[in-house]
PDB file of C-alpha atoms and ligand atoms in Angstrom:
ATOM      1  CA  MET A   1     -21.132   3.348   5.768  1.00  0.00           C
ATOM      2  CA  GLU A   2     -19.783  -0.027   6.456  1.00  0.00           C
ATOM      3  CA  PHE A   3     -16.791  -1.932   4.591  1.00  0.00           C
ATOM      4  CA  PRO A   4     -16.065  -5.331   5.652  1.00  0.00           C
ATOM      5  CA  ASN A   5     -12.418  -5.639   7.138  1.00  0.00           C
ATOM      6  CA  LEU A   6     -12.606  -1.628   7.473  1.00  0.00           C
ATOM      7  CA  HIS A   7     -13.227   0.924  10.035  1.00  0.00           C
ATOM      8  CA  LEU A   8     -14.256   4.034   8.745  1.00  0.00           C
ATOM      9  CA  ALA A   9     -14.888   7.432  11.140  1.00  0.00           C
ATOM     10  CA  ILE A  10     -15.712  10.607   9.575  1.00  0.00           C
ATOM     11  CA  GLU A  11     -15.006  14.104  12.034  1.00  0.00           C
ATOM     12  CA  ASN A  12     -14.575  17.426  10.577  1.00  0.00           C
ATOM     13  CA  ARG A  13     -14.448  16.407   6.664  1.00  0.00           C
ATOM     14  CA  ILE A  14     -11.741  13.946   7.608  1.00  0.00           C
ATOM     15  CA  ALA A  15     -12.354  10.149   7.036  1.00  0.00           C
ATOM     16  CA  THR A  16     -10.350   7.816   8.826  1.00  0.00           C
ATOM     17  CA  LEU A  17     -10.483   4.595   7.211  1.00  0.00           C
ATOM     18  CA  THR A  18      -8.635   1.858   9.223  1.00  0.00           C
ATOM     19  CA  ILE A  19      -7.655  -1.661   7.774  1.00  0.00           C
ATOM     20  CA  ASP A  20      -8.399  -4.511  10.166  1.00  0.00           C
ATOM     21  CA  ARG A  21      -7.223  -7.895   9.445  1.00  0.00           C
ATOM     22  CA  GLN A  22      -4.939  -8.657  12.088  1.00  0.00           C
ATOM     23  CA  LYS A  23      -5.169 -12.161  11.947  1.00  0.00           C
ATOM     24  CA  ALA A  24      -2.843 -11.867   9.097  1.00  0.00           C
ATOM     25  CA  LEU A  25      -0.794  -8.322  10.109  1.00  0.00           C
ATOM     26  CA  ASN A  26      -3.777  -6.848   7.527  1.00  0.00           C
ATOM     27  CA  ALA A  27      -2.409  -8.583   4.373  1.00  0.00           C
ATOM     28  CA  LEU A  28      -4.064  -7.789   1.575  1.00  0.00           C
ATOM     29  CA  ASN A  29      -6.699 -10.740   0.256  1.00  0.00           C
ATOM     30  CA  LYS A  30      -9.215 -10.226  -2.332  1.00  0.00           C
ATOM     31  CA  GLU A  31     -11.710  -9.313   0.010  1.00  0.00           C
ATOM     32  CA  VAL A  32     -10.054  -6.356   1.433  1.00  0.00           C
ATOM     33  CA  ILE A  33      -8.852  -4.995  -1.956  1.00  0.00           C
ATOM     34  CA  GLN A  34     -12.947  -4.827  -2.780  1.00  0.00           C
ATOM     35  CA  SER A  35     -13.730  -3.420  -0.050  1.00  0.00           C
ATOM     36  CA  LEU A  36     -11.122  -0.630   0.308  1.00  0.00           C
ATOM     37  CA  HIS A  37     -11.997  -0.236  -3.534  1.00  0.00           C
ATOM     38  CA  ASP A  38     -15.928   0.311  -2.358  1.00  0.00           C
ATOM     39  CA  ALA A  39     -14.630   2.652   0.115  1.00  0.00           C
ATOM     40  CA  VAL A  40     -12.264   4.722  -2.244  1.00  0.00           C
ATOM     41  CA  GLU A  41     -15.361   5.066  -4.695  1.00  0.00           C
ATOM     42  CA  TRP A  42     -17.615   6.081  -1.378  1.00  0.00           C
ATOM     43  CA  LEU A  43     -15.580   8.360  -0.349  1.00  0.00           C
ATOM     44  CA  ASP A  44     -14.631  10.139  -3.634  1.00  0.00           C
ATOM     45  CA  GLY A  45     -18.500  10.859  -3.917  1.00  0.00           C
ATOM     46  CA  GLU A  46     -19.142  12.039  -0.403  1.00  0.00           C
ATOM     47  CA  GLU A  47     -19.187  15.892  -0.418  1.00  0.00           C
ATOM     48  CA  ASP A  48     -18.824  15.740   3.199  1.00  0.00           C
ATOM     49  CA  VAL A  49     -15.447  14.546   3.089  1.00  0.00           C
ATOM     50  CA  ARG A  50     -12.178  16.374   2.204  1.00  0.00           C
ATOM     51  CA  VAL A  51      -9.167  14.173   2.966  1.00  0.00           C
ATOM     52  CA  VAL A  52      -8.204  10.655   3.754  1.00  0.00           C
ATOM     53  CA  VAL A  53      -6.260   9.185   6.590  1.00  0.00           C
ATOM     54  CA  LEU A  54      -5.349   5.037   5.881  1.00  0.00           C
ATOM     55  CA  THR A  55      -4.082   3.517   8.603  1.00  0.00           C
ATOM     56  CA  GLY A  56      -3.711  -0.510   9.872  1.00  0.00           C
ATOM     57  CA  ALA A  57      -5.292  -1.937  13.020  1.00  0.00           C
ATOM     58  CA  GLY A  58      -3.276  -2.864  15.818  1.00  0.00           C
ATOM     59  CA  GLU A  59       0.276  -1.622  16.664  1.00  0.00           C
ATOM     60  CA  LYS A  60       2.248  -4.132  14.761  1.00  0.00           C
ATOM     61  CA  SER A  61       1.281  -3.721  11.004  1.00  0.00           C
ATOM     62  CA  PHE A  62       0.182  -1.212   8.541  1.00  0.00           C
ATOM     63  CA  VAL A  63      -0.141  -3.808   6.067  1.00  0.00           C
ATOM     64  CA  ALA A  64       2.386  -6.607   5.338  1.00  0.00           C
ATOM     65  CA  GLY A  65       1.556  -6.757   2.071  1.00  0.00           C
ATOM     66  CA  ALA A  66      -0.785  -8.836  -0.404  1.00  0.00           C
ATOM     67  CA  ASP A  67      -1.958 -12.254   0.969  1.00  0.00           C
ATOM     68  CA  ILE A  68       0.853 -14.674   0.208  1.00  0.00           C
ATOM     69  CA  ALA A  69      -1.420 -17.817   0.759  1.00  0.00           C
ATOM     70  CA  GLU A  70      -3.817 -16.481  -1.518  1.00  0.00           C
ATOM     71  CA  PHE A  71      -1.745 -16.812  -4.609  1.00  0.00           C
ATOM     72  CA  ALA A  72       0.857 -19.295  -3.987  1.00  0.00           C
ATOM     73  CA  SER A  73      -0.857 -21.856  -6.246  1.00  0.00           C
ATOM     74  CA  PHE A  74      -1.258 -19.512  -9.061  1.00  0.00           C
ATOM     75  CA  ASP A  75      -0.026 -20.242 -12.462  1.00  0.00           C
ATOM     76  CA  ALA A  76       1.389 -16.813 -14.889  1.00  0.00           C
ATOM     77  CA  LYS A  77      -1.948 -15.985 -16.071  1.00  0.00           C
ATOM     78  CA  GLN A  78      -3.622 -15.408 -12.876  1.00  0.00           C
ATOM     79  CA  GLY A  79      -0.335 -14.221 -11.450  1.00  0.00           C
ATOM     80  CA  GLU A  80      -0.920 -11.490 -13.869  1.00  0.00           C
ATOM     81  CA  ALA A  81      -4.625 -11.085 -13.708  1.00  0.00           C
ATOM     82  CA  LEU A  82      -3.668 -10.440  -9.952  1.00  0.00           C
ATOM     83  CA  SER A  83      -1.590  -7.428 -10.301  1.00  0.00           C
ATOM     84  CA  VAL A  84      -3.824  -6.034 -12.872  1.00  0.00           C
ATOM     85  CA  THR A  85      -6.881  -6.017 -11.040  1.00  0.00           C
ATOM     86  CA  GLY A  86      -4.996  -4.612  -8.112  1.00  0.00           C
ATOM     87  CA  HIS A  87      -3.906  -1.660  -9.686  1.00  0.00           C
ATOM     88  CA  GLN A  88      -7.454  -1.155 -11.288  1.00  0.00           C
ATOM     89  CA  LEU A  89      -9.696  -1.896  -8.228  1.00  0.00           C
ATOM     90  CA  LEU A  90      -7.126  -0.031  -5.425  1.00  0.00           C
ATOM     91  CA  PHE A  91      -3.826   0.929  -6.241  1.00  0.00           C
ATOM     92  CA  ASP A  92      -4.531   3.418  -9.378  1.00  0.00           C
ATOM     93  CA  ARG A  93      -7.144   4.073  -8.094  1.00  0.00           C
ATOM     94  CA  ILE A  94      -6.422   5.626  -4.868  1.00  0.00           C
ATOM     95  CA  ALA A  95      -3.702   7.392  -6.834  1.00  0.00           C
ATOM     96  CA  ALA A  96      -6.090   8.869  -8.973  1.00  0.00           C
ATOM     97  CA  ALA A  97      -8.593  10.220  -6.002  1.00  0.00           C
ATOM     98  CA  LYS A  98     -10.152  13.287  -6.134  1.00  0.00           C
ATOM     99  CA  LYS A  99      -9.325  13.955  -2.737  1.00  0.00           C
ATOM    100  CA  PRO A 100      -5.553  13.411  -0.863  1.00  0.00           C
ATOM    101  CA  TYR A 101      -4.872  10.733   0.993  1.00  0.00           C
ATOM    102  CA  ILE A 102      -2.441  10.331   3.973  1.00  0.00           C
ATOM    103  CA  ALA A 103      -1.041   6.980   4.777  1.00  0.00           C
ATOM    104  CA  ALA A 104      -0.417   6.921   8.352  1.00  0.00           C
ATOM    105  CA  ILE A 105       2.067   4.056   8.528  1.00  0.00           C
ATOM    106  CA  ASN A 106       1.414   2.338  11.836  1.00  0.00           C
ATOM    107  CA  GLY A 107       3.841  -0.359  11.637  1.00  0.00           C
ATOM    108  CA  PHE A 108       5.309  -3.256   8.945  1.00  0.00           C
ATOM    109  CA  ALA A 109       4.260  -1.674   5.730  1.00  0.00           C
ATOM    110  CA  LEU A 110       5.996  -4.318   3.280  1.00  0.00           C
ATOM    111  CA  GLY A 111       5.196  -5.338  -0.262  1.00  0.00           C
ATOM    112  CA  GLY A 112       1.656  -4.448  -1.466  1.00  0.00           C
ATOM    113  CA  GLY A 113       1.308  -2.900   2.069  1.00  0.00           C
ATOM    114  CA  LEU A 114       4.316  -0.314   1.438  1.00  0.00           C
ATOM    115  CA  GLU A 115       2.819   0.097  -2.565  1.00  0.00           C
ATOM    116  CA  LEU A 116      -0.502   1.006  -0.894  1.00  0.00           C
ATOM    117  CA  ALA A 117       1.076   3.861   1.014  1.00  0.00           C
ATOM    118  CA  MET A 118       2.767   4.721  -1.977  1.00  0.00           C
ATOM    119  CA  ALA A 119      -0.347   4.710  -4.047  1.00  0.00           C
ATOM    120  CA  CYS A 120      -1.441   7.767  -1.595  1.00  0.00           C
ATOM    121  CA  HIS A 121      -0.458  11.124  -1.893  1.00  0.00           C
ATOM    122  CA  VAL A 122       1.315  11.580   1.371  1.00  0.00           C
ATOM    123  CA  ARG A 123       2.811   9.353   4.114  1.00  0.00           C
ATOM    124  CA  ILE A 124       3.380   9.664   7.709  1.00  0.00           C
ATOM    125  CA  ALA A 125       5.174   7.193   9.846  1.00  0.00           C
ATOM    126  CA  ALA A 126       5.491   6.115  13.214  1.00  0.00           C
ATOM    127  CA  ASP A 127       9.031   5.585  14.748  1.00  0.00           C
ATOM    128  CA  SER A 128       8.209   2.214  14.788  1.00  0.00           C
ATOM    129  CA  ALA A 129       7.412   1.338  11.149  1.00  0.00           C
ATOM    130  CA  ARG A 130       9.592  -0.797   8.852  1.00  0.00           C
ATOM    131  CA  LEU A 131       9.068  -0.007   5.331  1.00  0.00           C
ATOM    132  CA  GLY A 132      10.088  -2.748   2.528  1.00  0.00           C
ATOM    133  CA  LEU A 133       9.358  -4.020  -0.965  1.00  0.00           C
ATOM    134  CA  PRO A 134      10.668  -7.923   0.228  1.00  0.00           C
ATOM    135  CA  GLU A 135       9.481  -9.711  -2.938  1.00  0.00           C
ATOM    136  CA  THR A 136      12.304 -11.059  -4.604  1.00  0.00           C
ATOM    137  CA  SER A 137      12.489 -12.936  -0.930  1.00  0.00           C
ATOM    138  CA  LEU A 138       9.404 -14.675  -2.633  1.00  0.00           C
ATOM    139  CA  GLY A 139      10.717 -15.099  -6.269  1.00  0.00           C
ATOM    140  CA  LEU A 140       8.450 -12.277  -7.096  1.00  0.00           C
ATOM    141  CA  ILE A 141       8.622  -8.696  -8.071  1.00  0.00           C
ATOM    142  CA  PRO A 142       6.210  -5.740  -6.445  1.00  0.00           C
ATOM    143  CA  GLY A 143       2.994  -6.171  -8.685  1.00  0.00           C
ATOM    144  CA  TYR A 144       1.049  -3.688  -7.322  1.00  0.00           C
ATOM    145  CA  GLY A 145       2.878  -0.288  -8.651  1.00  0.00           C
ATOM    146  CA  GLY A 146       6.030  -0.642  -6.499  1.00  0.00           C
ATOM    147  CA  THR A 147       8.863  -0.631  -8.972  1.00  0.00           C
ATOM    148  CA  GLN A 148       7.614   2.171 -10.509  1.00  0.00           C
ATOM    149  CA  ARG A 149       6.371   4.641  -7.445  1.00  0.00           C
ATOM    150  CA  LEU A 150       9.549   3.417  -5.318  1.00  0.00           C
ATOM    151  CA  VAL A 151      11.960   4.578  -8.078  1.00  0.00           C
ATOM    152  CA  GLN A 152       9.429   8.093  -8.446  1.00  0.00           C
ATOM    153  CA  LEU A 153       9.868   8.484  -4.407  1.00  0.00           C
ATOM    154  CA  VAL A 154      13.465   7.810  -3.502  1.00  0.00           C
ATOM    155  CA  GLY A 155      15.334   7.357  -6.661  1.00  0.00           C
ATOM    156  CA  LYS A 156      16.332   4.596  -8.957  1.00  0.00           C
ATOM    157  CA  GLY A 157      19.629   3.545  -6.848  1.00  0.00           C
ATOM    158  CA  ARG A 158      17.908   3.505  -3.318  1.00  0.00           C
ATOM    159  CA  ALA A 159      15.054   1.829  -5.288  1.00  0.00           C
ATOM    160  CA  MET A 160      17.138  -1.054  -6.562  1.00  0.00           C
ATOM    161  CA  GLU A 161      18.803  -1.321  -3.365  1.00  0.00           C
ATOM    162  CA  MET A 162      15.525  -1.841  -1.546  1.00  0.00           C
ATOM    163  CA  MET A 163      13.997  -4.294  -3.968  1.00  0.00           C
ATOM    164  CA  LEU A 164      17.180  -6.507  -4.510  1.00  0.00           C
ATOM    165  CA  SER A 165      17.857  -6.929  -1.023  1.00  0.00           C
ATOM    166  CA  ALA A 166      14.362  -7.209  -0.289  1.00  0.00           C
ATOM    167  CA  GLY A 167      15.410  -5.423   3.321  1.00  0.00           C
ATOM    168  CA  MET A 168      13.637  -3.181   5.599  1.00  0.00           C
ATOM    169  CA  VAL A 169      13.864   0.265   6.092  1.00  0.00           C
ATOM    170  CA  ASP A 170      13.523   2.062   9.648  1.00  0.00           C
ATOM    171  CA  ALA A 171      11.344   4.991   9.366  1.00  0.00           C
ATOM    172  CA  ALA A 172      14.302   7.608  10.280  1.00  0.00           C
ATOM    173  CA  THR A 173      15.462   5.907   6.682  1.00  0.00           C
ATOM    174  CA  ALA A 174      12.577   6.282   5.067  1.00  0.00           C
ATOM    175  CA  GLU A 175      12.308  10.178   6.051  1.00  0.00           C
ATOM    176  CA  ARG A 176      16.141  10.484   5.078  1.00  0.00           C
ATOM    177  CA  TYR A 177      15.248   8.778   1.484  1.00  0.00           C
ATOM    178  CA  GLY A 178      12.089  10.911   1.071  1.00  0.00           C
ATOM    179  CA  LEU A 179       9.515   7.734   1.404  1.00  0.00           C
ATOM    180  CA  VAL A 180       7.705   9.265   4.181  1.00  0.00           C
ATOM    181  CA  ASN A 181       6.840  12.895   4.622  1.00  0.00           C
ATOM    182  CA  GLN A 182       7.196  12.961   8.343  1.00  0.00           C
ATOM    183  CA  VAL A 183       7.739  10.469  11.192  1.00  0.00           C
ATOM    184  CA  VAL A 184       6.267  10.746  15.207  1.00  0.00           C
ATOM    185  CA  SER A 185       5.976   8.582  18.051  1.00  0.00           C
ATOM    186  CA  ALA A 186       3.345   5.491  17.402  1.00  0.00           C
ATOM    187  CA  GLU A 187       1.295   7.311  19.988  1.00  0.00           C
ATOM    188  CA  GLU A 188       1.368  10.548  18.103  1.00  0.00           C
ATOM    189  CA  LEU A 189       0.668   8.966  14.563  1.00  0.00           C
ATOM    190  CA  LEU A 190      -3.226   9.923  13.991  1.00  0.00           C
ATOM    191  CA  ALA A 191      -2.995  13.317  15.301  1.00  0.00           C
ATOM    192  CA  ALA A 192      -0.189  13.876  13.041  1.00  0.00           C
ATOM    193  CA  ALA A 193      -2.134  12.670  10.213  1.00  0.00           C
ATOM    194  CA  LEU A 194      -5.282  14.548  11.479  1.00  0.00           C
ATOM    195  CA  THR A 195      -3.106  17.864  11.829  1.00  0.00           C
ATOM    196  CA  MET A 196      -1.400  17.712   8.378  1.00  0.00           C
ATOM    197  CA  ALA A 197      -5.269  16.805   7.059  1.00  0.00           C
ATOM    198  CA  ALA A 198      -6.329  20.003   8.777  1.00  0.00           C
ATOM    199  CA  LYS A 199      -4.037  22.011   7.194  1.00  0.00           C
ATOM    200  CA  PHE A 200      -5.235  20.795   3.678  1.00  0.00           C
ATOM    201  CA  LEU A 201      -8.503  21.691   4.890  1.00  0.00           C
ATOM    202  CA  LYS A 202      -7.780  25.042   4.725  1.00  0.00           C
ATOM    203  CA  ASN A 203      -7.441  25.413   1.112  1.00  0.00           C
ATOM    204  CA  SER A 204      -9.778  24.351  -2.015  1.00  0.00           C
ATOM    205  CA  GLY A 205     -10.914  20.892  -2.489  1.00  0.00           C
ATOM    206  CA  GLN A 206     -11.047  21.640  -6.350  1.00  0.00           C
ATOM    207  CA  ALA A 207      -7.935  22.864  -6.342  1.00  0.00           C
ATOM    208  CA  HIS A 208      -6.658  19.861  -4.456  1.00  0.00           C
ATOM    209  CA  THR A 209      -7.971  17.736  -7.162  1.00  0.00           C
ATOM    210  CA  ALA A 210      -6.501  19.274 -10.066  1.00  0.00           C
ATOM    211  CA  VAL A 211      -3.017  18.761  -8.310  1.00  0.00           C
ATOM    212  CA  ILE A 212      -3.709  15.532  -8.035  1.00  0.00           C
ATOM    213  CA  GLN A 213      -4.422  14.976 -11.402  1.00  0.00           C
ATOM    214  CA  ALA A 214      -1.476  17.193 -12.909  1.00  0.00           C
ATOM    215  CA  VAL A 215       1.449  15.701 -10.801  1.00  0.00           C
ATOM    216  CA  ASN A 216      -0.347  12.159 -12.055  1.00  0.00           C
ATOM    217  CA  ALA A 217       0.041  13.424 -15.331  1.00  0.00           C
ATOM    218  CA  ALA A 218       3.701  12.976 -15.218  1.00  0.00           C
ATOM    219  CA  THR A 219       4.255  10.046 -12.750  1.00  0.00           C
ATOM    220  CA  GLU A 220       1.175   7.509 -13.096  1.00  0.00           C
ATOM    221  CA  GLY A 221       0.262   5.226 -16.066  1.00  0.00           C
ATOM    222  CA  ALA A 222       4.111   5.198 -17.870  1.00  0.00           C
ATOM    223  CA  PRO A 223       4.865   1.878 -19.543  1.00  0.00           C
ATOM    224  CA  GLY A 224       6.711   0.825 -17.155  1.00  0.00           C
ATOM    225  CA  PHE A 225       3.597   0.109 -14.863  1.00  0.00           C
ATOM    226  CA  ALA A 226       2.328  -2.359 -17.518  1.00  0.00           C
ATOM    227  CA  ALA A 227       5.898  -3.971 -17.818  1.00  0.00           C
ATOM    228  CA  GLU A 228       5.649  -4.799 -13.965  1.00  0.00           C
ATOM    229  CA  GLN A 229       2.018  -6.382 -14.822  1.00  0.00           C
ATOM    230  CA  LYS A 230       3.348  -8.485 -16.990  1.00  0.00           C
ATOM    231  CA  LEU A 231       6.824  -9.807 -15.594  1.00  0.00           C
ATOM    232  CA  PHE A 232       5.009 -10.129 -12.073  1.00  0.00           C
ATOM    233  CA  GLY A 233       2.739 -12.908 -14.137  1.00  0.00           C
ATOM    234  CA  GLN A 234       5.782 -14.669 -15.295  1.00  0.00           C
ATOM    235  CA  CYS A 235       7.513 -14.658 -12.071  1.00  0.00           C
ATOM    236  CA  PHE A 236       4.981 -17.476 -11.162  1.00  0.00           C
ATOM    237  CA  THR A 237       6.218 -19.918 -13.755  1.00  0.00           C
ATOM    238  CA  THR A 238       9.598 -19.994 -11.870  1.00  0.00           C
ATOM    239  CA  VAL A 239      11.019 -22.573  -9.543  1.00  0.00           C
ATOM    240  CA  ASP A 240      12.443 -19.536  -7.342  1.00  0.00           C
ATOM    241  CA  PHE A 241       8.634 -18.524  -7.010  1.00  0.00           C
ATOM    242  CA  ALA A 242       7.644 -21.797  -5.868  1.00  0.00           C
ATOM    243  CA  GLU A 243      10.255 -22.212  -3.594  1.00  0.00           C
ATOM    244  CA  GLY A 244       9.815 -18.547  -2.167  1.00  0.00           C
ATOM    245  CA  THR A 245       6.133 -18.472  -1.354  1.00  0.00           C
ATOM    246  CA  THR A 246       6.457 -22.341  -0.196  1.00  0.00           C
ATOM    247  CA  ALA A 247       9.399 -21.467   2.355  1.00  0.00           C
ATOM    248  CA  PHE A 248       7.192 -18.783   3.476  1.00  0.00           C
ATOM    249  CA  LEU A 249       4.202 -20.825   4.408  1.00  0.00           C
ATOM    250  CA  GLU A 250       6.727 -23.421   5.653  1.00  0.00           C
ATOM    251  CA  LYS A 251       7.909 -20.672   7.978  1.00  0.00           C
ATOM    252  CA  ARG A 252      11.578 -21.262   6.779  1.00  0.00           C
ATOM    253  CA  LYS A 253      13.968 -19.084   4.784  1.00  0.00           C
ATOM    254  CA  PRO A 254      14.079 -19.873   0.965  1.00  0.00           C
ATOM    255  CA  SER A 255      16.999 -21.850  -0.674  1.00  0.00           C
ATOM    256  CA  PHE A 256      17.745 -19.794  -3.898  1.00  0.00           C
TER     257      PHE A 256
HETATM  258  N1  LIG B   1       0.487 -12.767   3.677  1.00  0.00           N
HETATM  259  C1  LIG B   1      -0.446 -13.638   4.142  1.00  0.00           C
HETATM  260  N2  LIG B   1      -0.149 -13.745   5.468  1.00  0.00           N
HETATM  261  C2  LIG B   1       0.619 -13.298   6.355  1.00  0.00           C
HETATM  262  C3  LIG B   1       1.648 -12.194   5.653  1.00  0.00           C
HETATM  263  C4  LIG B   1       0.958 -11.897   4.147  1.00  0.00           C
HETATM  264  N3  LIG B   1       1.813 -11.039   3.324  1.00  0.00           N
HETATM  265  N4  LIG B   1       2.017 -11.348   6.434  1.00  0.00           N
HETATM  266  C5  LIG B   1       2.041 -12.378   7.456  1.00  0.00           C
HETATM  267  N5  LIG B   1       1.164 -13.275   7.473  1.00  0.00           N
HETATM  268  C6  LIG B   1       0.447 -13.953   8.768  1.00  0.00           C
HETATM  269  C7  LIG B   1       1.625 -15.052   9.012  1.00  0.00           C
HETATM  270  O1  LIG B   1       1.607 -16.182   7.903  1.00  0.00           O
HETATM  271  C8  LIG B   1       1.203 -15.475  10.593  1.00  0.00           C
HETATM  272  O2  LIG B   1       0.043 -15.917  10.174  1.00  0.00           O
HETATM  273  P1  LIG B   1       0.172 -17.355  11.094  1.00  0.00           P
HETATM  274  O3  LIG B   1      -0.452 -17.075  12.600  1.00  0.00           O
HETATM  275  O4  LIG B   1      -1.733 -17.811  10.866  1.00  0.00           O
HETATM  276  O5  LIG B   1       0.847 -18.091  11.232  1.00  0.00           O
HETATM  277  C9  LIG B   1       0.413 -13.995  11.172  1.00  0.00           C
HETATM  278  O6  LIG B   1       0.240 -13.228   9.544  1.00  0.00           O
HETATM  279  C10 LIG B   1       1.778 -13.147  11.735  1.00  0.00           C
HETATM  280  O7  LIG B   1       3.133 -13.017  11.101  1.00  0.00           O
HETATM  281  P2  LIG B   1       4.048 -13.620  11.400  1.00  0.00           P
HETATM  282  O8  LIG B   1       3.872 -14.816  12.513  1.00  0.00           O
HETATM  283  O9  LIG B   1       4.934 -13.914  10.489  1.00  0.00           O
HETATM  284  O10 LIG B   1       4.896 -12.188  12.327  1.00  0.00           O
HETATM  285  P3  LIG B   1       6.435 -12.152  12.820  1.00  0.00           P
HETATM  286  O11 LIG B   1       6.144 -11.019  13.717  1.00  0.00           O
HETATM  287  O12 LIG B   1       6.939 -13.036  12.728  1.00  0.00           O
HETATM  288  O13 LIG B   1       6.686 -11.495  11.601  1.00  0.00           O
HETATM  289  C11 LIG B   1       6.709 -10.004   9.281  1.00  0.00           C
HETATM  290  C12 LIG B   1       6.264 -10.104  10.408  1.00  0.00           C
HETATM  291  C13 LIG B   1       8.270  -9.866   8.987  1.00  0.00           C
HETATM  292  C14 LIG B   1       5.864  -8.899   8.821  1.00  0.00           C
HETATM  293  C15 LIG B   1       6.627 -11.324   8.586  1.00  0.00           C
HETATM  294  O14 LIG B   1       4.778 -11.641   8.524  1.00  0.00           O
HETATM  295  C16 LIG B   1       6.415 -11.337   7.063  1.00  0.00           C
HETATM  296  O15 LIG B   1       7.521 -11.342   6.362  1.00  0.00           O
HETATM  297  N6  LIG B   1       5.398 -10.911   6.255  1.00  0.00           N
HETATM  298  C17 LIG B   1       5.250 -11.152   4.623  1.00  0.00           C
HETATM  299  C18 LIG B   1       6.065  -9.826   4.310  1.00  0.00           C
HETATM  300  C19 LIG B   1       5.958  -9.983   2.871  1.00  0.00           C
HETATM  301  O16 LIG B   1       6.827 -10.459   2.206  1.00  0.00           O
HETATM  302  N7  LIG B   1       5.162  -9.172   2.082  1.00  0.00           N
HETATM  303  C20 LIG B   1       5.192  -9.258   0.429  1.00  0.00           C
HETATM  304  C21 LIG B   1       3.900 -10.161  -0.099  1.00  0.00           C
HETATM  305  S1  LIG B   1       4.062 -10.522  -1.727  1.00  0.00           S
HETATM  306  C22 LIG B   1       3.530  -8.770  -2.142  1.00  0.00           C
HETATM  307  O17 LIG B   1       2.914  -8.045  -1.790  1.00  0.00           O
HETATM  308  C23 LIG B   1       3.379  -9.030  -3.834  1.00  0.00           C
HETATM  309  C24 LIG B   1       2.467  -7.750  -4.063  1.00  0.00           C
HETATM  310  O18 LIG B   1       3.521  -6.998  -4.704  1.00  0.00           O
HETATM  311  C25 LIG B   1       1.438  -7.719  -5.092  1.00  0.00           C
END
């Protein structure tokens, strides 16, 4: 099977799905989100696949976020719709997949990129990876589940600091926070993800699906996800959003 902007390789019942839009550091535009949705749907129905490894092409970036150029001129309604559609098509869809997804974080995982890694069930990072939710530097909040899933993974205090500072943490800090399960060298990243996938393969796929459903029953769909979508949309009406996104596109620091 082929999906635009993605590479798919399947071996020994493990699928490796690589996002390839390197000119924008693999940022998630509408097409990439749709492609990933189609790939996740297809992989869920593919009996020959039991575990999925998700990574980014190139050495620099896993995914550098949602595509800022695409939404810079949106109004509140379009902003909220962007968030709602993204949740439905991709982020909640991966979280609810029948098979375990391992994010292999090969570089920058920022904004929607970290949110994508957090929607996966497990994360392994290269020691060169940098992770963060920088949306407040754009006058925004995370809109693809990050306000909820980051709190679940690292706790409220660390999540608040990461979102309020818009800063990045290195891979070692991410491991200490529990944001990633394991850190390895960049060269070993895919092998480490495949080794973990092979461990999963020894166990029941049907039980894996049930574990994902049981865990999600407590962590997904909380009222916070709906609040995030609404508040994300409201940000699009602000002066700070106009300044933050314009500054990014003009390659300068924003002035708030
Ligand atoms: N959207 C669109 N384009 C992006 C992008 C993004 N999120 N991230 C990087 N790019 C583009 C840059 O515009 C640049 O394009 P040009 O070559 O055409 O100018 C190219 O990718 C390379 O990026 P840089 O020149 O900026 O590379 P760098 O090494 O100097 O910096 C970086 C790397 C720190 C990751 C920087 O690119 C960056 O800060 N990116 C944006 C990160 C971000 O804010 N992500 C959150 C997006 S908002 C979001 O995700 C909302 C949500 O929750 C729904």
